[in-house]
Tab-separated table of C-alpha atoms in Angstrom:
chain	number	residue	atom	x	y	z
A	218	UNK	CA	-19.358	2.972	-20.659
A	219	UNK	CA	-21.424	-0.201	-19.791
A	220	UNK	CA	-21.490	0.002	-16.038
A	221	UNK	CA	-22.487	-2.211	-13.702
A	222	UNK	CA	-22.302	-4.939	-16.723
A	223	UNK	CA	-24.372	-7.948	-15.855
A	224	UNK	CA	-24.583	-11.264	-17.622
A	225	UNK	CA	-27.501	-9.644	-19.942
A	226	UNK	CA	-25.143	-7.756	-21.647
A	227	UNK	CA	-23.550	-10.534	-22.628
A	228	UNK	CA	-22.706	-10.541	-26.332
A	229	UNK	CA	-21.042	-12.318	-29.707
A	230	UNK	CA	-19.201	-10.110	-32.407
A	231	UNK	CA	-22.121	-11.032	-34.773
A	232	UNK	CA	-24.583	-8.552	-32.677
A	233	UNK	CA	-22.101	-7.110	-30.139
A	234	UNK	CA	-21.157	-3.450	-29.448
A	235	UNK	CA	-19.657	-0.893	-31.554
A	236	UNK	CA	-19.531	2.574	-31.245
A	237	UNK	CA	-19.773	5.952	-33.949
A	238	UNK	CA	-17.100	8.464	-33.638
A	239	UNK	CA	-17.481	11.727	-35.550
A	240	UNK	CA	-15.876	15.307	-35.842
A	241	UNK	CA	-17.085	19.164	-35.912
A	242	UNK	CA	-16.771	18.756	-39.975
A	243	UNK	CA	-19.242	16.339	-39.609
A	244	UNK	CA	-17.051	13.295	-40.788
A	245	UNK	CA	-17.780	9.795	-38.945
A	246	UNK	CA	-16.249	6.585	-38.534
A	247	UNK	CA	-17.999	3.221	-37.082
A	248	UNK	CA	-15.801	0.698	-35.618
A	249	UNK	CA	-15.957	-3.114	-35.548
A	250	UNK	CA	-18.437	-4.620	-33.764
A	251	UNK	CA	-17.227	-6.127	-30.530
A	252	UNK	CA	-18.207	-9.286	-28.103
A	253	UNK	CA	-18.011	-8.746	-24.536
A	254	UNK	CA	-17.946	-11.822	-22.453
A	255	UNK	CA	-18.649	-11.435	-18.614
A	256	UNK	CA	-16.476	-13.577	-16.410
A	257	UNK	CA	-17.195	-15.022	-12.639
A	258	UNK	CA	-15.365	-12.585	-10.126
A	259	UNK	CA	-12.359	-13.241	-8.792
A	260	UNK	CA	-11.243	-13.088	-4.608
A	261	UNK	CA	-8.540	-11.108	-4.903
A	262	UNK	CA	-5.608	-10.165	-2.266
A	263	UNK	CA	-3.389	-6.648	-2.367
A	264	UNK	CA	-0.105	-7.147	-3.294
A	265	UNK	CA	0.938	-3.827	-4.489
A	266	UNK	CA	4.396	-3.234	-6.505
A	267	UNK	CA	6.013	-0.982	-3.860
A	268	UNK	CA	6.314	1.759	-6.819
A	269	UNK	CA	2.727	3.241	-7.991
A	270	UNK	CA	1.099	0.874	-6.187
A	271	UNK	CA	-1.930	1.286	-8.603
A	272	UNK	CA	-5.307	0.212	-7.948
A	273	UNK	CA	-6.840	0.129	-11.577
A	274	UNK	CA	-8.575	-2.314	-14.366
A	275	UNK	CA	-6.401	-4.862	-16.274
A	276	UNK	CA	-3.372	-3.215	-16.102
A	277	UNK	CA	-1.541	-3.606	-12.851
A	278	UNK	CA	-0.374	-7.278	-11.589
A	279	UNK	CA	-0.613	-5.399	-8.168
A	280	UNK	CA	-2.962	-8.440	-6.543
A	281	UNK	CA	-2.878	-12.267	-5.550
A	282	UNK	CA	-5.181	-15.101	-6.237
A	283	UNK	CA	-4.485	-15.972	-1.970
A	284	UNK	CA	-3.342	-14.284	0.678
A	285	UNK	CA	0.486	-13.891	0.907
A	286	UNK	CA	1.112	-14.729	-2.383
A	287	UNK	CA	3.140	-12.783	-5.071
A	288	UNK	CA	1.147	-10.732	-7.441
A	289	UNK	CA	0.271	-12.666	-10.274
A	290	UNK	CA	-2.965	-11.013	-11.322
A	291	UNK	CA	-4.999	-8.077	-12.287
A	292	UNK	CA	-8.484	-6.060	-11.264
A	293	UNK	CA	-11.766	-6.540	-13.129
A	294	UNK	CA	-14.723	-5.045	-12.517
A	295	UNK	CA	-16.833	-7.287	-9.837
A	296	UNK	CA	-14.225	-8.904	-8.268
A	297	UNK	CA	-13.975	-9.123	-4.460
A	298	UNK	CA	-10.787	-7.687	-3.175
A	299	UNK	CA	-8.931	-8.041	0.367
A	300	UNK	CA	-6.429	-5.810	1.870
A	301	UNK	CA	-5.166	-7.738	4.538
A	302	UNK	CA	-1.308	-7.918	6.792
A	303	UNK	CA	0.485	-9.342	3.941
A	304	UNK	CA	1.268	-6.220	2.145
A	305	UNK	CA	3.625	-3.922	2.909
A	306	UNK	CA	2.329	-1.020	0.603
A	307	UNK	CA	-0.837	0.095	2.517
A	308	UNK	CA	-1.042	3.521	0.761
A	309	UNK	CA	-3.008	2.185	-2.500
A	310	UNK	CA	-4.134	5.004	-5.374
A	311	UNK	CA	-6.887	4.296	-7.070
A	312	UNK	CA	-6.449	4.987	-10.758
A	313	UNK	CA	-9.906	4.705	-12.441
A	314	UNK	CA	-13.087	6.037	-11.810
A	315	UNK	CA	-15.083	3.240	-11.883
A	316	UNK	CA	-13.263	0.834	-9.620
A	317	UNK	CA	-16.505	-1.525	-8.833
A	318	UNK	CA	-15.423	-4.522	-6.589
A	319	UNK	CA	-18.328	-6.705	-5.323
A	320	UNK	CA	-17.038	-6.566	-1.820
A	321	UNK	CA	-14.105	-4.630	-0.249
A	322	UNK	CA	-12.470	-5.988	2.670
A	323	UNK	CA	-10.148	-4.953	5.265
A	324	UNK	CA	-8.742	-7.698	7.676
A	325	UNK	CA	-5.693	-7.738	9.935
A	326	UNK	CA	-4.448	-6.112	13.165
A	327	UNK	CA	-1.293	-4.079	11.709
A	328	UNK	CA	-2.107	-2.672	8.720
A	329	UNK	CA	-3.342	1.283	8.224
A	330	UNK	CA	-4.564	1.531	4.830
A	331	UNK	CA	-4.928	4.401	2.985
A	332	UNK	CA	-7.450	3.966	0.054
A	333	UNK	CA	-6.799	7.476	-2.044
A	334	UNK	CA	-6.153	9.134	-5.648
A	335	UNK	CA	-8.123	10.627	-8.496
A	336	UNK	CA	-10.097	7.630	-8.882
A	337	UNK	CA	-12.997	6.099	-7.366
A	338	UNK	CA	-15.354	3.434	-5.967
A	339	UNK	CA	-18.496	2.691	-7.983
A	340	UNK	CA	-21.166	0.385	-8.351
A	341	UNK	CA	-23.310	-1.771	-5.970
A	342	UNK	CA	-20.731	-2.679	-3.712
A	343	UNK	CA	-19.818	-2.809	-0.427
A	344	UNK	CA	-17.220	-2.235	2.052
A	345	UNK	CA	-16.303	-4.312	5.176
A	346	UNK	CA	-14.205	-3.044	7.877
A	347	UNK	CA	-12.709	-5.963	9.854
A	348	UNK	CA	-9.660	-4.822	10.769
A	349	UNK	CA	-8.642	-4.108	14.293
A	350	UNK	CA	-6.144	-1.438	13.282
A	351	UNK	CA	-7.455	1.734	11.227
A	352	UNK	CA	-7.981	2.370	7.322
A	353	UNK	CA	-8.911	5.596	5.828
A	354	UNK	CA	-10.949	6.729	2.615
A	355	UNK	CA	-9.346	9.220	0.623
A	356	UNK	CA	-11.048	9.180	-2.580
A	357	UNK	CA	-14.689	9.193	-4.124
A	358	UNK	CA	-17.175	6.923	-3.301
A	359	UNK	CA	-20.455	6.601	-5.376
A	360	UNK	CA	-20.954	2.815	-4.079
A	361	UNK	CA	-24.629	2.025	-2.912
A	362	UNK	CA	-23.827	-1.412	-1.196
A	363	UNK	CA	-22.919	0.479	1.928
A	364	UNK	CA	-20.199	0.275	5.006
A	365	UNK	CA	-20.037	-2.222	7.468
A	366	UNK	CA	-17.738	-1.687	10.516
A	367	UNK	CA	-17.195	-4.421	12.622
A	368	UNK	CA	-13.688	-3.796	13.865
A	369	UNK	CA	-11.187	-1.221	14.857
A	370	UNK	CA	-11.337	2.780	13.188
A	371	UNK	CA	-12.629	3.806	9.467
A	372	UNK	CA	-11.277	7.201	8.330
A	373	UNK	CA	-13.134	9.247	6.084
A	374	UNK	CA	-11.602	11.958	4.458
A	375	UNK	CA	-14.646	13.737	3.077
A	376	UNK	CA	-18.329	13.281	3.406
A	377	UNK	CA	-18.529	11.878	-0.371
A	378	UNK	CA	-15.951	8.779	0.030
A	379	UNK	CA	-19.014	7.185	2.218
A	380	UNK	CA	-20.698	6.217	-0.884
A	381	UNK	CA	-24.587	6.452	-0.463
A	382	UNK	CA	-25.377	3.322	1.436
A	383	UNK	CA	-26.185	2.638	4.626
A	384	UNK	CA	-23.133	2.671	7.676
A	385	UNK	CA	-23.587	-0.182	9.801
A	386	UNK	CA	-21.644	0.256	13.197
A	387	UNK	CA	-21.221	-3.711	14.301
A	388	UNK	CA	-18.812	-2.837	17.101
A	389	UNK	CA	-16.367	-0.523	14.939
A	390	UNK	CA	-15.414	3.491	14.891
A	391	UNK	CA	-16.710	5.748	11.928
A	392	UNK	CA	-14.580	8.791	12.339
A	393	UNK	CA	-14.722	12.117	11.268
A	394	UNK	CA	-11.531	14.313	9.603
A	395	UNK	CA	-9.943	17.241	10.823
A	396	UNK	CA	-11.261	19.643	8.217
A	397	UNK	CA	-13.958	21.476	9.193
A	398	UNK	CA	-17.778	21.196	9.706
A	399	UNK	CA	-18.669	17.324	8.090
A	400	UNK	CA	-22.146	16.785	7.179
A	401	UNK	CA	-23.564	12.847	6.280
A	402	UNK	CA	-25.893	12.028	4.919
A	403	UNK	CA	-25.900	7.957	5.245
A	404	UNK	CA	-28.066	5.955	7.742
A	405	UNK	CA	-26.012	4.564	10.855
A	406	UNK	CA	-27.161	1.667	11.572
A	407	UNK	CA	-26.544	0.160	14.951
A	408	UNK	CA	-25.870	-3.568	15.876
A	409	UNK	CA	-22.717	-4.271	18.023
A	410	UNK	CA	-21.507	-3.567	21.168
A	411	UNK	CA	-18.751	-0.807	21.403
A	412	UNK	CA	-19.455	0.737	18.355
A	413	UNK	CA	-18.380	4.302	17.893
A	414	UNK	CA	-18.279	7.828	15.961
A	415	UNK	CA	-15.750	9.685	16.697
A	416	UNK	CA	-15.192	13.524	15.800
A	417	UNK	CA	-11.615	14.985	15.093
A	418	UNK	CA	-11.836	18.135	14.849
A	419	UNK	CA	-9.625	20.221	16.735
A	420	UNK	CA	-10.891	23.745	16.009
A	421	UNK	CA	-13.555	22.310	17.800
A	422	UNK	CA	-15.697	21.968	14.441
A	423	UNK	CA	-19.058	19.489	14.183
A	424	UNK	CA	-20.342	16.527	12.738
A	425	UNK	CA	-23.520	16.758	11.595
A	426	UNK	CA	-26.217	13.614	10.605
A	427	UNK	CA	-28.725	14.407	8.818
A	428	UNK	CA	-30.571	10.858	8.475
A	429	UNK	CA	-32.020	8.818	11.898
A	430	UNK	CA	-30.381	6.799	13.649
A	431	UNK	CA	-30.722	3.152	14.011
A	432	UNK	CA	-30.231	1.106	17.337
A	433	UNK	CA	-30.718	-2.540	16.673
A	434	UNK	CA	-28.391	-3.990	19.409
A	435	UNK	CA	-25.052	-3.357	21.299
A	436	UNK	CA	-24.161	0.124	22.852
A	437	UNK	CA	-23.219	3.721	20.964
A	438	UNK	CA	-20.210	5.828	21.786
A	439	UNK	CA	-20.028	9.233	20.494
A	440	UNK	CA	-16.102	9.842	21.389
A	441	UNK	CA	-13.998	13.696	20.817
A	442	UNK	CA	-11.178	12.682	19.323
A	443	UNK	CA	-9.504	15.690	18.692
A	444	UNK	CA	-6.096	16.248	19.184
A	445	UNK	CA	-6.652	18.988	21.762
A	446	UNK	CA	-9.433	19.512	24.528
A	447	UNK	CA	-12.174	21.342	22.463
A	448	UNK	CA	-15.743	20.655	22.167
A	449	UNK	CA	-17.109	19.479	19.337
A	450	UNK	CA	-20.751	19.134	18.801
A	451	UNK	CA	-22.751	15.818	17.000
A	452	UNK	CA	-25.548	17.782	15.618
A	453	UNK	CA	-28.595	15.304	14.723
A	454	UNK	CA	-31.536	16.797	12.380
A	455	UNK	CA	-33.132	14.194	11.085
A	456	UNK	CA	-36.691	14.663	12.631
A	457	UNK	CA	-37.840	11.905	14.471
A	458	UNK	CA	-36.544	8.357	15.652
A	459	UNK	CA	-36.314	6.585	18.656
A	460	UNK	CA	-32.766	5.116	20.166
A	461	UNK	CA	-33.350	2.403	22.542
A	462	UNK	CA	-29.331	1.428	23.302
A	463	UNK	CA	-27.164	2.864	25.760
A	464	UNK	CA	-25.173	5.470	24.370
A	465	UNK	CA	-21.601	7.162	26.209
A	466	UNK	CA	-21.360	10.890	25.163
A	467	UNK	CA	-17.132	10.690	25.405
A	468	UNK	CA	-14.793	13.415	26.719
A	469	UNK	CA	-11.710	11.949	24.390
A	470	UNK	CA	-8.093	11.259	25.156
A	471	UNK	CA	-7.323	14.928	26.507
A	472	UNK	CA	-10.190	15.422	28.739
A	473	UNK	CA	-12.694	17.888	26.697
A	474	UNK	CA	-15.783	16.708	25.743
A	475	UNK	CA	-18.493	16.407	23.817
A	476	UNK	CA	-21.711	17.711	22.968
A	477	UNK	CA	-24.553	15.655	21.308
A	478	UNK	CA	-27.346	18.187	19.701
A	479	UNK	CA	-30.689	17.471	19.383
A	480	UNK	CA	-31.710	19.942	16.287
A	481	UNK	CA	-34.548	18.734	14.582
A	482	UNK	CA	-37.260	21.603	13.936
A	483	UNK	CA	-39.733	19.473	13.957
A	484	UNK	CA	-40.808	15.916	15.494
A	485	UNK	CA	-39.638	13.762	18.225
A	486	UNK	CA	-35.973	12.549	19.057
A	487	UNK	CA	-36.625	9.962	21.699
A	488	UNK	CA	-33.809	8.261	23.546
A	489	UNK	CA	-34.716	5.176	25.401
A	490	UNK	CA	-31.425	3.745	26.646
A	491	UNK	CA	-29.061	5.145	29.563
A	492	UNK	CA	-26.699	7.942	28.601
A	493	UNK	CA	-23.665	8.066	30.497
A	494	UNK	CA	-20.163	9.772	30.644
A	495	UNK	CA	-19.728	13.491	30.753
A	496	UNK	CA	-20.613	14.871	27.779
A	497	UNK	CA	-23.894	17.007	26.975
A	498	UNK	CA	-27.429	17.601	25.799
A	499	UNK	CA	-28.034	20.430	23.514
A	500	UNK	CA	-31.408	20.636	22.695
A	501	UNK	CA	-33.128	23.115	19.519
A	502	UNK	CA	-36.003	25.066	21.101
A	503	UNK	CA	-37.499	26.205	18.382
A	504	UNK	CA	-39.853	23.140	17.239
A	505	UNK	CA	-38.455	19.614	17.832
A	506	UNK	CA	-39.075	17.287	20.843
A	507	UNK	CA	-36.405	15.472	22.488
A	508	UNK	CA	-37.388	12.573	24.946
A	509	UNK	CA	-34.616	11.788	27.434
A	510	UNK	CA	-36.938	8.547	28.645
A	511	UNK	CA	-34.205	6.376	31.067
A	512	UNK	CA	-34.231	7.474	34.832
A	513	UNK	CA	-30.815	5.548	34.881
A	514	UNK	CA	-29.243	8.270	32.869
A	515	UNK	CA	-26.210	9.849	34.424
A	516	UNK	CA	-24.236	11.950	31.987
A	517	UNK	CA	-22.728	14.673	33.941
A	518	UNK	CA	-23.076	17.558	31.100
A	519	UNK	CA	-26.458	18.384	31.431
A	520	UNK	CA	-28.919	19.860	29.397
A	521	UNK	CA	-28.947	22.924	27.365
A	522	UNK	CA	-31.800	24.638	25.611
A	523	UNK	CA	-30.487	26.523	22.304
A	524	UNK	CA	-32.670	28.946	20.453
């Protein structure tokens, strides 16, 4: 596998690639040498075929060269693909491992994507959320070009369909799945107002960050968005950072609430902008600082020290 290819691996059937196959009795067999040409990516838009709907390389006429047009046209690796309101298959299995778009957008308003199967994202890329409805990510994620959310609610299934880049909240939800106790490990960056991470989790299980925070502008909503009125907890370790937006600690559509938890061993969690709503404080006593530094505060939870 040659993977992420790049123009330097560019090469003629004179001095191209070839590979050596060979057995337990020790028999081998060299094929022909081969020339791999790299092509300028493609903007692609998801058709889908309303059967498999298969996300996968070269095989699948599933996408458009424009949005709204019939599916003329296959995946390569590198090219930028849309999933916008002009589909009517939004549940889209992805049927290679190495699926390695450039950039991954969701538009629209209508649309709920679900981006799932045995296969996987890969590669450099990125993924933009710019859809006012919700999409969810249901399969593996190895991408290092990060998340941006700019618009309406990204899904996760599990921790690993994040991908290992950065999460940039620009005025979008990141929201946790009802399974259990979710641990991330990507930075959340910060830059738009009404941005938001939700927890679902109706056994009242928590969503831990491990890596700090990042407030760069707009406000922070930590929301319950569980399906009953339990209290989850947002359990922060990563040692030390300092939040200067406002941030709303979010009792949820059914009126429970939520609990953000300051449990870093060690260091200094300081919190600069006003907190509000009626969630609460949790704060680890056995190490870590927590600076609550705005007199404005008025979250109605109050404080509690855990040992």
């Amino acid at each position: 596998v040659i993977f992420p290819v790049a123009q330097k691996d560019t090469a003629t059937a004179a001095n191209g690639y070839y590979v050596v196959i060979s057995n337990a009795c020790g028999t081998t067999l060299t094929s022909s040498t081969n020339a791999l040409v790299v092509a300028s990516a493609h903007n692609l838009f998801w058709v889908g075929d309303g059967n498999s709907n298969y996300w996968d390389v070269a095989i699948s006429t599933n996408w458009a060269t424009s949005s709204g047009a019939a599916a003329t046209t296959v995946f390569n690796f590198g090219d930028n693909v849309v999933f916008d309101d002009n589909s009517p298959y939004t549940t889209v299995t992805l049927n290679n491992g190495f699926l390695s778009p450039t950039t991954l957008t969701i538009n629209g308003s209508v649309n709920t994507y679900v981006l799932g199967g045995s296969g996987g994202l890969a590669g450099p890329g990125s993924i933009v959320m710019n859809s006012t409805a919700s999409a969810t990510l249901s399969a593996l994620n190895t991408e290092t070009g990060g998340i941006v959310i700019s618009n309406g609610i990204l899904n996760f299934g599990r921790a690993n369909y994040l991908g290992y880049g950065p999460i940039t909240l620009a005025g979008g939800e990141l929201a946790s799945p009802n399974i259990g106790a979710v641990t991330v490990t990507n930075q959340i960056n910060v830059n738009g107002l009404n941005s938001a991470i939700g927890v679902n989790s109706s056994g009242g299980q928590n969503l831990t960050l491990t890596s700090p925070l990042n407030g760069i502008s707009g406000s922070l909503t930590f929301i319950n968005n569980t399906t009953r009125a339990s209290t989850p907890l947002t359990i922060l370790t990563f040692p030390t950072f300092t939040f200067n937006l406002p941030v709303d600690i979010s009792a949820g559509p059914l009126g429970g609430t939520m609990i953000l938890a300051a449990e870093n061993t060690s260091g200094v969690q300081t919190w600069n902008g006003v907190i509000s709503d009626v969630g609460q404080f949790e704060v680890n006593g056995t190490g870590g600082t927590t600076l609550l530094n705005n007199a404005s505060n008025t979250f109605s939870g109050g404080v509690q020290l855990v040992t």
